[in-house]
PDB file of C-alpha atoms in Angstrom:
ATOM      1  CA  MET A   1     104.287-112.221   8.894  1.00  0.00           C
ATOM      2  CA  PRO A   2     101.414-112.399  11.380  1.00  0.00           C
ATOM      3  CA  ASP A   3      99.284-109.149  12.051  1.00  0.00           C
ATOM      4  CA  VAL A   4     101.243-107.547  15.010  1.00  0.00           C
ATOM      5  CA  ASP A   5     100.526-104.275  16.632  1.00  0.00           C
ATOM      6  CA  PHE A   6     103.967-102.964  17.187  1.00  0.00           C
ATOM      7  CA  THR A   7     102.568 -99.769  18.817  1.00  0.00           C
ATOM      8  CA  GLN A   8     100.847-101.813  21.374  1.00  0.00           C
ATOM      9  CA  GLN A   9     103.931-104.074  21.872  1.00  0.00           C
ATOM     10  CA  LEU A  10     106.051-101.049  22.663  1.00  0.00           C
ATOM     11  CA  ARG A  11     103.558 -99.551  25.025  1.00  0.00           C
ATOM     12  CA  GLU A  12     103.130-102.866  26.853  1.00  0.00           C
ATOM     13  CA  ALA A  13     106.827-103.173  27.346  1.00  0.00           C
ATOM     14  CA  GLY A  14     106.893 -99.672  28.809  1.00  0.00           C
ATOM     15  CA  LEU A  15     108.828 -98.188  25.912  1.00  0.00           C
ATOM     16  CA  ARG A  16     107.939 -94.893  24.250  1.00  0.00           C
ATOM     17  CA  VAL A  17     106.653 -95.371  20.700  1.00  0.00           C
ATOM     18  CA  THR A  18     108.900 -93.715  18.141  1.00  0.00           C
ATOM     19  CA  ARG A  19     109.084 -94.092  14.366  1.00  0.00           C
ATOM     20  CA  PRO A  20     112.720 -95.642  14.481  1.00  0.00           C
ATOM     21  CA  ARG A  21     111.558 -98.254  17.107  1.00  0.00           C
ATOM     22  CA  LEU A  22     108.381 -99.029  15.032  1.00  0.00           C
ATOM     23  CA  ALA A  23     110.723 -99.426  11.930  1.00  0.00           C
ATOM     24  CA  VAL A  24     113.229-101.588  13.626  1.00  0.00           C
ATOM     25  CA  LEU A  25     110.669-103.823  15.262  1.00  0.00           C
ATOM     26  CA  ALA A  26     108.864-104.237  11.808  1.00  0.00           C
ATOM     27  CA  ALA A  27     112.232-105.053  10.185  1.00  0.00           C
ATOM     28  CA  VAL A  28     113.046-107.758  12.864  1.00  0.00           C
ATOM     29  CA  HIS A  29     109.766-109.381  12.471  1.00  0.00           C
ATOM     30  CA  ALA A  30     110.188-109.358   8.613  1.00  0.00           C
ATOM     31  CA  HIS A  31     113.811-110.585   8.643  1.00  0.00           C
ATOM     32  CA  PRO A  32     114.357-113.123  11.442  1.00  0.00           C
ATOM     33  CA  HIS A  33     118.045-113.848  12.215  1.00  0.00           C
ATOM     34  CA  ALA A  34     119.201-110.654  10.349  1.00  0.00           C
ATOM     35  CA  ASP A  35     122.380-108.908  11.407  1.00  0.00           C
ATOM     36  CA  THR A  36     122.384-105.146  12.196  1.00  0.00           C
ATOM     37  CA  GLU A  37     123.494-103.998   8.804  1.00  0.00           C
ATOM     38  CA  SER A  38     120.570-105.880   7.199  1.00  0.00           C
ATOM     39  CA  LEU A  39     118.104-104.390   9.720  1.00  0.00           C
ATOM     40  CA  ILE A  40     119.418-100.907   8.953  1.00  0.00           C
ATOM     41  CA  SER A  41     118.581-101.444   5.393  1.00  0.00           C
ATOM     42  CA  ALA A  42     115.231-102.984   6.120  1.00  0.00           C
ATOM     43  CA  ALA A  43     114.401-100.179   8.599  1.00  0.00           C
ATOM     44  CA  ARG A  44     115.405 -97.568   5.980  1.00  0.00           C
ATOM     45  CA  ALA A  45     113.070 -99.102   3.517  1.00  0.00           C
ATOM     46  CA  LEU A  46     110.311 -98.277   6.043  1.00  0.00           C
ATOM     47  CA  LEU A  47     111.759 -95.002   7.372  1.00  0.00           C
ATOM     48  CA  ALA A  48     114.307 -93.483   4.912  1.00  0.00           C
ATOM     49  CA  ASP A  49     115.873 -91.036   7.234  1.00  0.00           C
ATOM     50  CA  VAL A  50     116.552 -93.431  10.138  1.00  0.00           C
ATOM     51  CA  SER A  51     120.129 -93.295  11.305  1.00  0.00           C
ATOM     52  CA  HIS A  52     122.594 -95.988  12.139  1.00  0.00           C
ATOM     53  CA  GLN A  53     122.601 -94.834  15.667  1.00  0.00           C
ATOM     54  CA  ALA A  54     118.851 -94.845  15.965  1.00  0.00           C
ATOM     55  CA  VAL A  55     118.717 -98.403  14.778  1.00  0.00           C
ATOM     56  CA  TYR A  56     121.428 -99.488  17.317  1.00  0.00           C
ATOM     57  CA  ASP A  57     119.585 -97.631  20.087  1.00  0.00           C
ATOM     58  CA  SER A  58     116.280 -99.203  19.075  1.00  0.00           C
ATOM     59  CA  LEU A  59     117.729-102.664  18.965  1.00  0.00           C
ATOM     60  CA  HIS A  60     119.246-102.087  22.419  1.00  0.00           C
ATOM     61  CA  ALA A  61     115.931-100.841  23.807  1.00  0.00           C
ATOM     62  CA  LEU A  62     113.995-103.544  22.152  1.00  0.00           C
ATOM     63  CA  THR A  63     116.338-106.395  23.345  1.00  0.00           C
ATOM     64  CA  GLY A  64     116.270-104.833  26.959  1.00  0.00           C
ATOM     65  CA  ALA A  65     112.511-104.808  26.977  1.00  0.00           C
ATOM     66  CA  GLY A  66     112.319-108.482  25.764  1.00  0.00           C
ATOM     67  CA  LEU A  67     110.616-107.684  22.421  1.00  0.00           C
ATOM     68  CA  VAL A  68     113.707-108.812  20.408  1.00  0.00           C
ATOM     69  CA  ARG A  69     116.173-111.509  21.121  1.00  0.00           C
ATOM     70  CA  SER A  70     119.889-111.151  20.138  1.00  0.00           C
ATOM     71  CA  PHE A  71     122.281-114.156  19.612  1.00  0.00           C
ATOM     72  CA  LYS A  72     125.713-114.517  18.385  1.00  0.00           C
ATOM     73  CA  PRO A  73     126.854-117.651  16.468  1.00  0.00           C
ATOM     74  CA  ALA A  74     130.488-118.323  16.889  1.00  0.00           C
ATOM     75  CA  GLY A  75     132.454-116.358  14.278  1.00  0.00           C
ATOM     76  CA  SER A  76     129.468-114.352  13.216  1.00  0.00           C
ATOM     77  CA  VAL A  77     128.069-110.966  14.125  1.00  0.00           C
ATOM     78  CA  ALA A  78     125.014-110.615  16.403  1.00  0.00           C
ATOM     79  CA  ARG A  79     121.838-111.684  14.897  1.00  0.00           C
ATOM     80  CA  TYR A  80     118.246-110.483  16.070  1.00  0.00           C
ATOM     81  CA  GLU A  81     114.880-112.108  16.045  1.00  0.00           C
ATOM     82  CA  ALA A  82     111.345-111.462  17.313  1.00  0.00           C
ATOM     83  CA  ARG A  83     110.731-114.951  18.723  1.00  0.00           C
ATOM     84  CA  THR A  84     111.400-114.512  22.423  1.00  0.00           C
ATOM     85  CA  GLY A  85     110.523-116.147  25.646  1.00  0.00           C
ATOM     86  CA  ASP A  86     110.531-119.794  24.535  1.00  0.00           C
ATOM     87  CA  ASN A  87     114.239-120.712  24.853  1.00  0.00           C
ATOM     88  CA  HIS A  88     114.441-122.202  21.389  1.00  0.00           C
ATOM     89  CA  HIS A  89     117.851-122.778  19.671  1.00  0.00           C
ATOM     90  CA  HIS A  90     119.260-122.357  16.265  1.00  0.00           C
ATOM     91  CA  ALA A  91     120.801-124.511  13.457  1.00  0.00           C
ATOM     92  CA  VAL A  92     123.476-122.800  11.322  1.00  0.00           C
ATOM     93  CA  CYS A  93     124.746-124.097   7.995  1.00  0.00           C
ATOM     94  CA  ARG A  94     128.492-124.116   7.818  1.00  0.00           C
ATOM     95  CA  SER A  95     128.311-123.771   4.049  1.00  0.00           C
ATOM     96  CA  CYS A  96     125.864-120.879   3.293  1.00  0.00           C
ATOM     97  CA  GLY A  97     125.237-119.489   6.768  1.00  0.00           C
ATOM     98  CA  ALA A  98     121.540-120.227   6.708  1.00  0.00           C
ATOM     99  CA  ILE A  99     120.004-119.955  10.184  1.00  0.00           C
ATOM    100  CA  VAL A 100     116.789-121.684  11.228  1.00  0.00           C
ATOM    101  CA  ASP A 101     114.924-122.059  14.571  1.00  0.00           C
ATOM    102  CA  VAL A 102     115.129-125.401  16.452  1.00  0.00           C
ATOM    103  CA  ASP A 103     112.574-126.031  19.152  1.00  0.00           C
ATOM    104  CA  CYS A 104     113.741-127.094  22.654  1.00  0.00           C
ATOM    105  CA  ALA A 105     114.984-130.682  22.615  1.00  0.00           C
ATOM    106  CA  VAL A 106     113.561-131.541  25.951  1.00  0.00           C
ATOM    107  CA  GLY A 107     110.623-129.152  26.418  1.00  0.00           C
ATOM    108  CA  HIS A 108     111.237-127.794  29.817  1.00  0.00           C
ATOM    109  CA  VAL A 109     113.316-124.541  30.312  1.00  0.00           C
ATOM    110  CA  PRO A 110     116.270-124.457  30.408  1.00  0.00           C
ATOM    111  CA  CYS A 111     116.290-127.653  28.195  1.00  0.00           C
ATOM    112  CA  LEU A 112     119.713-128.746  29.346  1.00  0.00           C
ATOM    113  CA  THR A 113     120.781-129.583  32.763  1.00  0.00           C
ATOM    114  CA  ALA A 114     124.397-128.711  33.574  1.00  0.00           C
ATOM    115  CA  SER A 115     126.273-131.483  35.196  1.00  0.00           C
ATOM    116  CA  ASP A 116     127.737-129.080  37.506  1.00  0.00           C
ATOM    117  CA  SER A 117     126.232-125.555  37.537  1.00  0.00           C
ATOM    118  CA  ARG A 118     129.030-124.316  40.002  1.00  0.00           C
ATOM    119  CA  GLY A 119     126.359-122.665  42.166  1.00  0.00           C
ATOM    120  CA  PHE A 120     124.516-120.797  39.426  1.00  0.00           C
ATOM    121  CA  VAL A 121     120.791-120.909  39.190  1.00  0.00           C
ATOM    122  CA  VAL A 122     120.421-121.643  35.581  1.00  0.00           C
ATOM    123  CA  ASP A 123     117.349-120.221  33.897  1.00  0.00           C
ATOM    124  CA  GLU A 124     118.314-120.456  30.157  1.00  0.00           C
ATOM    125  CA  ALA A 125     120.419-122.486  28.013  1.00  0.00           C
ATOM    126  CA  GLU A 126     121.633-121.500  24.470  1.00  0.00           C
ATOM    127  CA  VAL A 127     122.420-124.142  21.891  1.00  0.00           C
ATOM    128  CA  ILE A 128     123.562-123.640  18.299  1.00  0.00           C
ATOM    129  CA  TYR A 129     123.553-126.724  16.141  1.00  0.00           C
ATOM    130  CA  TRP A 130     126.150-126.504  13.375  1.00  0.00           C
ATOM    131  CA  GLY A 131     125.910-128.511  10.209  1.00  0.00           C
ATOM    132  CA  THR A 132     124.812-128.368   6.497  1.00  0.00           C
ATOM    133  CA  CYS A 133     121.449-127.251   5.433  1.00  0.00           C
ATOM    134  CA  PRO A 134     119.369-129.428   3.009  1.00  0.00           C
ATOM    135  CA  ASP A 135     120.154-127.198  -0.019  1.00  0.00           C
ATOM    136  CA  CYS A 136     123.799-127.265   0.520  1.00  0.00           C
ATOM    137  CA  ALA A 137     123.864-130.933   1.217  1.00  0.00           C
ATOM    138  CA  ILE A 138     122.134-131.628  -2.054  1.00  0.00           C
ATOM    139  CA  THR A 139     124.522-129.393  -3.857  1.00  0.00           C
ATOM    140  CA  ALA A 140     127.531-131.154  -2.321  1.00  0.00           C
ATOM    141  CA  ALA A 141     126.102-134.546  -3.139  1.00  0.00           C
ATOM    142  CA  ALA A 142     125.657-133.564  -6.750  1.00  0.00           C
ATOM    143  CA  THR A 143     129.315-132.507  -7.128  1.00  0.00           C
TER     144      THR A 143
END
């Protein structure tokens, strides 16, 4: 994980610096694409007495401030990541559930142009690629 000043990030985003927010932000950076339960465990490893509610509140504040991004693959719980602002996408393995970042296919936000935006001014496109990760593909080929 790169050396990140979480205190400075919170201040620059206009958020009050609290121990739960610092723990949750560190957990999201350390565990990209983690679900809420995993982030609660990771935050508690850093701050033993952090409550479920404090983690949920922190995720809400961090997402609202743009420091954390939330996405929800179909049939899955919400996932969180610290990679924000670049409109990247995700690939999800149908077998093991692994999730990886996939850079934008075209390079200009929003990456995809709707054939008919129905009057919407589109500023972001969210794409999730579904398939089989390399490890699962090797395992399937071996059986």
